[in-house]
């Protein structure tokens, strides 16, 4: 059993290589089956395209953002929303253009990263 | 992709058969790989012993509770704590004797239920 009571004094990490814009993350828990992070996105910030062999759960904790799949699904997500990206389903998520967004991300299996989400795709996903 | 924006007008469910005490649950999301519920426990309420073939994630959202494994691990859990019960790991969770507890529960695979958590085991797990 893995239990995280929060982080005491550990620095947050700025995420750059596979993200666009300003994103910071705290690792919450790291078990063989799952990697759990709290992630904050400033307005316009978002992940690159990615997928997880075992799927990914997002629990939105603040703000307003977007999740989109390669197949063309687009969802506006706000505080309290819960999202399950199925195993292997390519997607991205991030903040809206005018809003921060924070979520807990539970990733099953090693993340497979694709390319950046371009301005056209990002703009098309805005509400 | 499965997205839950919360529940509009659906009744909460009282859980009895595999719980002790007063427990209510809202199903948040039901995908092939995961079943997600918001669960509230009144003081002294708890699950029966159980395990999940793919593991179970708990995100504590309010109050103070306990999680315990068959192997003897006991953890006090409070708002913001994140718990990962490994695949097949037998455990139970519930509220403290003097406090409510609420959590989001993400269950991977069909729950295998064991017996009730007796008063002695419950008392021994209190902080």
Short mmCIF file of C-alpha atoms in Angstrom, two decimals:
data_model
loop_
_atom_site.label_atom_id
_atom_site.label_comp_id
_atom_site.label_asym_id
_atom_site.label_seq_id
_atom_site.Cartn_x
_atom_site.Cartn_y
_atom_site.Cartn_z
CA UNK A 1 0.00 0.00 0.00
CA UNK A 2 1.26 3.45 -0.93
CA UNK A 3 0.06 6.45 1.07
CA UNK A 4 0.90 10.08 0.33
CA UNK A 5 0.20 12.58 3.12
CA UNK A 6 1.37 15.45 0.93
CA UNK A 7 4.82 16.85 0.40
CA UNK A 8 6.86 18.44 3.11
CA UNK A 9 9.40 20.89 1.80
CA UNK A 10 10.09 19.22 -1.55
CA UNK A 11 10.44 21.68 -4.44
CA UNK A 12 7.89 21.67 -7.26
CA UNK A 13 9.19 20.86 -10.72
CA UNK A 14 8.75 23.08 -13.77
CA UNK A 15 7.74 20.98 -16.77
CA UNK A 16 9.14 22.08 -20.12
CA UNK A 17 10.14 19.35 -22.59
CA UNK A 18 6.68 17.87 -23.20
CA UNK A 19 4.55 20.90 -22.33
CA UNK A 20 3.74 24.25 -23.93
CA UNK A 21 3.64 27.31 -21.67
CA UNK A 22 4.14 27.48 -17.92
CA UNK A 23 3.42 24.23 -16.11
CA UNK A 24 4.53 23.12 -12.65
CA UNK A 25 4.08 19.70 -11.07
CA UNK A 26 4.36 17.99 -7.70
CA UNK A 27 4.85 14.25 -7.67
CA UNK A 28 2.29 12.89 -5.21
CA UNK A 29 2.87 9.15 -5.38
CA UNK A 30 4.98 6.73 -7.40
CA UNK A 31 3.96 3.07 -7.33
CA UNK A 32 4.82 0.32 -9.85
CA UNK A 33 1.34 0.59 -11.42
CA UNK A 34 0.70 4.33 -11.15
CA UNK A 35 2.47 7.68 -11.14
CA UNK A 36 0.42 10.48 -9.58
CA UNK A 37 1.10 14.19 -9.96
CA UNK A 38 -0.58 17.45 -9.05
CA UNK A 39 -0.17 19.70 -12.09
CA UNK A 40 -0.89 23.40 -12.51
CA UNK A 41 -1.30 25.02 -15.93
CA UNK A 42 -1.22 28.79 -16.41
CA UNK A 43 -3.63 30.17 -19.06
CA UNK A 44 -2.80 28.76 -22.54
CA UNK A 45 -0.44 26.13 -21.10
CA UNK A 46 -0.99 22.50 -22.14
CA UNK A 47 0.62 19.10 -22.50
CA UNK A 48 1.97 17.74 -25.75
CA UNK A 49 0.01 14.91 -27.35
CA UNK A 50 0.50 11.74 -25.30
CA UNK A 51 -0.92 8.38 -24.35
CA UNK A 52 -0.59 5.85 -21.55
CA UNK A 53 -0.47 2.07 -22.00
CA UNK A 54 -2.80 1.64 -19.00
CA UNK A 55 -4.84 4.84 -19.34
CA UNK A 56 -4.85 8.13 -17.47
CA UNK A 57 -7.24 9.57 -14.90
CA UNK A 58 -7.58 13.33 -14.43
CA UNK A 59 -9.40 14.92 -11.51
CA UNK A 60 -9.80 18.66 -12.10
CA UNK A 61 -9.29 20.59 -8.87
CA UNK A 62 -9.53 24.21 -10.02
CA UNK A 63 -10.11 26.45 -12.99
CA UNK A 64 -11.22 25.72 -16.51
CA UNK A 65 -9.45 23.73 -19.19
CA UNK A 66 -9.76 21.49 -22.20
CA UNK A 67 -9.08 17.84 -22.98
CA UNK A 68 -9.01 16.68 -26.59
CA UNK A 69 -8.37 13.38 -28.33
CA UNK A 70 -6.71 12.62 -31.66
CA UNK A 71 -10.09 11.29 -32.82
CA UNK A 72 -11.60 14.77 -32.42
CA UNK A 73 -13.36 14.60 -29.04
CA UNK A 74 -13.13 17.96 -27.27
CA UNK A 75 -14.36 18.55 -23.71
CA UNK A 76 -14.42 21.67 -21.58
CA UNK A 77 -13.39 20.63 -18.07
CA UNK A 78 -13.85 22.48 -14.79
CA UNK A 79 -13.30 21.91 -11.09
CA UNK A 80 -14.67 18.56 -9.94
CA UNK A 81 -14.75 16.95 -13.37
CA UNK A 82 -13.27 13.47 -13.73
CA UNK A 83 -11.77 12.27 -17.01
CA UNK A 84 -10.64 8.79 -18.01
CA UNK A 85 -8.41 8.56 -21.09
CA UNK A 86 -8.51 4.93 -22.17
CA UNK A 87 -5.37 2.81 -22.57
CA UNK A 88 -3.51 3.94 -25.69
CA UNK A 89 -5.90 6.83 -26.43
CA UNK A 90 -3.87 9.77 -27.73
CA UNK A 91 -4.92 13.07 -26.16
CA UNK A 92 -3.79 16.36 -24.65
CA UNK A 93 -5.07 18.55 -21.83
CA UNK A 94 -4.42 22.01 -20.58
CA UNK A 95 -5.81 25.33 -19.44
CA UNK A 96 -8.23 27.52 -21.37
CA UNK A 97 -6.86 30.66 -22.99
CA UNK A 98 -8.28 32.87 -20.26
CA UNK A 99 -8.08 30.58 -17.23
CA UNK A 100 -5.69 28.59 -15.09
CA UNK A 101 -6.38 24.88 -14.61
CA UNK A 102 -5.13 22.42 -12.00
CA UNK A 103 -5.64 18.68 -11.85
CA UNK A 104 -4.50 15.50 -10.22
CA UNK A 105 -3.13 13.20 -12.94
CA UNK A 106 -2.95 9.45 -12.40
CA UNK A 107 -0.89 7.84 -15.15
CA UNK A 108 -0.87 4.08 -15.71
CA UNK A 109 2.27 2.90 -17.46
CA UNK A 110 5.05 4.92 -19.01
CA UNK A 111 3.77 8.00 -20.86
CA UNK A 112 4.33 7.89 -24.61
CA UNK A 113 4.83 11.47 -25.78
CA UNK A 114 3.92 12.78 -29.24
CA UNK A 115 4.39 16.23 -30.72
CA UNK A 116 3.40 19.67 -29.54
CA UNK A 117 -0.23 20.85 -29.77
CA UNK A 118 -0.02 23.62 -32.35
CA UNK A 119 -1.79 26.96 -32.14
CA UNK A 120 -4.46 25.92 -34.66
CA UNK A 121 -5.42 22.75 -32.77
CA UNK A 122 -5.29 24.63 -29.46
CA UNK A 123 -7.50 27.47 -30.74
CA UNK A 124 -10.00 25.00 -32.25
CA UNK A 125 -10.48 23.36 -28.87
CA UNK A 126 -11.38 26.56 -27.05
CA UNK A 127 -14.99 26.94 -25.89
CA UNK B 1 -12.57 9.07 -23.46
CA UNK B 2 -14.97 9.24 -20.52
CA UNK B 3 -15.76 12.61 -18.98
CA UNK B 4 -17.92 13.17 -15.91
CA UNK B 5 -19.13 16.73 -15.33
CA UNK B 6 -20.88 15.70 -12.13
CA UNK B 7 -24.33 14.32 -11.59
CA UNK B 8 -27.50 16.22 -12.35
CA UNK B 9 -30.44 15.05 -10.32
CA UNK B 10 -29.45 11.41 -9.92
CA UNK B 11 -30.13 10.00 -6.44
CA UNK B 12 -27.23 8.93 -4.22
CA UNK B 13 -27.13 5.28 -3.24
CA UNK B 14 -26.97 3.99 0.32
CA UNK B 15 -24.43 1.19 0.61
CA UNK B 16 -25.26 -1.60 3.01
CA UNK B 17 -24.30 -5.16 2.00
CA UNK B 18 -20.53 -4.71 2.04
CA UNK B 19 -20.26 -1.79 4.46
CA UNK B 20 -20.68 -1.28 8.20
CA UNK B 21 -22.51 1.84 9.38
CA UNK B 22 -23.97 4.63 7.27
CA UNK B 23 -22.33 5.02 3.87
CA UNK B 24 -23.65 6.79 0.76
CA UNK B 25 -22.13 6.79 -2.70
CA UNK B 26 -22.44 8.61 -6.01
CA UNK B 27 -21.18 6.84 -9.10
CA UNK B 28 -19.00 9.36 -10.92
CA UNK B 29 -17.79 7.39 -13.92
CA UNK B 30 -18.01 3.83 -15.21
CA UNK B 31 -15.51 2.80 -17.89
CA UNK B 32 -14.40 -0.72 -18.85
CA UNK B 33 -11.15 -0.28 -16.92
CA UNK B 34 -12.32 1.78 -13.95
CA UNK B 35 -15.35 2.40 -11.76
CA UNK B 36 -15.23 5.73 -9.91
CA UNK B 37 -17.38 6.70 -6.93
CA UNK B 38 -17.62 9.53 -4.45
CA UNK B 39 -18.22 7.90 -1.06
CA UNK B 40 -19.17 9.45 2.27
CA UNK B 41 -18.69 7.61 5.57
CA UNK B 42 -20.31 8.78 8.80
CA UNK B 43 -18.21 8.36 11.97
CA UNK B 44 -17.41 4.63 12.60
CA UNK B 45 -18.63 3.61 9.14
CA UNK B 46 -16.27 1.51 6.99
CA UNK B 47 -16.04 -0.93 4.10
CA UNK B 48 -15.78 -4.66 4.52
CA UNK B 49 -12.45 -6.25 3.67
CA UNK B 50 -11.96 -6.18 -0.10
CA UNK B 51 -9.47 -6.22 -2.93
CA UNK B 52 -9.32 -5.21 -6.58
CA UNK B 53 -7.62 -7.21 -9.34
CA UNK B 54 -6.17 -3.97 -10.79
CA UNK B 55 -5.76 -2.00 -7.57
CA UNK B 56 -7.68 0.88 -6.02
CA UNK B 57 -6.91 4.58 -5.74
CA UNK B 58 -8.42 6.68 -2.95
CA UNK B 59 -8.30 10.48 -2.87
CA UNK B 60 -9.47 11.76 0.50
CA UNK B 61 -11.58 14.89 0.08
CA UNK B 62 -12.72 15.61 3.64
CA UNK B 63 -12.48 14.47 7.24
CA UNK B 64 -10.33 11.88 8.91
CA UNK B 65 -10.27 8.14 8.39
CA UNK B 66 -8.27 4.96 8.40
CA UNK B 67 -7.02 2.51 5.80
CA UNK B 68 -5.66 -0.88 6.89
CA UNK B 69 -4.30 -3.92 5.08
CA UNK B 70 -4.57 -7.60 5.94
CA UNK B 71 -0.78 -7.55 6.38
CA UNK B 72 -1.14 -5.12 9.28
CA UNK B 73 -0.40 -1.73 7.70
CA UNK B 74 -2.54 0.98 9.29
CA UNK B 75 -2.63 4.58 8.07
CA UNK B 76 -4.50 7.60 9.35
CA UNK B 77 -5.79 9.48 6.30
CA UNK B 78 -7.03 13.04 6.04
CA UNK B 79 -8.18 15.48 3.37
CA UNK B 80 -5.78 15.61 0.43
CA UNK B 81 -4.14 12.24 1.11
CA UNK B 82 -3.77 9.85 -1.81
CA UNK B 83 -3.71 6.08 -1.28
CA UNK B 84 -2.88 3.31 -3.76
CA UNK B 85 -3.92 -0.21 -2.76
CA UNK B 86 -1.95 -2.54 -4.98
CA UNK B 87 -3.60 -5.14 -7.21
CA UNK B 88 -4.92 -7.97 -5.04
CA UNK B 89 -3.98 -6.26 -1.76
CA UNK B 90 -6.71 -6.97 0.80
CA UNK B 91 -7.68 -3.87 2.77
CA UNK B 92 -10.49 -1.80 4.24
CA UNK B 93 -11.08 1.92 4.71
CA UNK B 94 -13.49 4.07 6.57
CA UNK B 95 -14.07 6.99 8.90
CA UNK B 96 -12.49 7.47 12.32
CA UNK B 97 -14.67 6.90 15.36
CA UNK B 98 -15.12 10.62 15.92
CA UNK B 99 -15.03 11.96 12.36
CA UNK B 100 -16.72 11.73 9.00
CA UNK B 101 -14.58 10.87 5.97
CA UNK B 102 -15.20 11.33 2.26
CA UNK B 103 -13.11 10.10 -0.65
CA UNK B 104 -13.08 9.55 -4.36
CA UNK B 105 -12.55 5.81 -4.98
CA UNK B 106 -11.16 4.58 -8.29
CA UNK B 107 -11.54 0.82 -8.53
CA UNK B 108 -9.74 -1.21 -11.20
CA UNK B 109 -11.47 -4.50 -11.93
CA UNK B 110 -14.39 -6.11 -10.13
CA UNK B 111 -14.19 -5.71 -6.36
CA UNK B 112 -13.69 -8.98 -4.48
CA UNK B 113 -15.43 -8.62 -1.13
CA UNK B 114 -14.38 -10.39 2.08
CA UNK B 115 -15.95 -10.32 5.53
CA UNK B 116 -16.93 -7.48 7.81
CA UNK B 117 -14.27 -5.55 9.77
CA UNK B 118 -15.05 -6.52 13.35
CA UNK B 119 -15.09 -4.15 16.32
CA UNK B 120 -11.71 -5.37 17.59
CA UNK B 121 -9.95 -4.79 14.26
CA UNK B 122 -11.71 -1.45 13.85
CA UNK B 123 -10.75 -0.28 17.35
CA UNK B 124 -7.14 -1.40 16.88
CA UNK B 125 -6.83 0.80 13.78
CA UNK B 126 -7.93 4.01 15.53
CA UNK B 127 -5.30 6.70 16.06
#
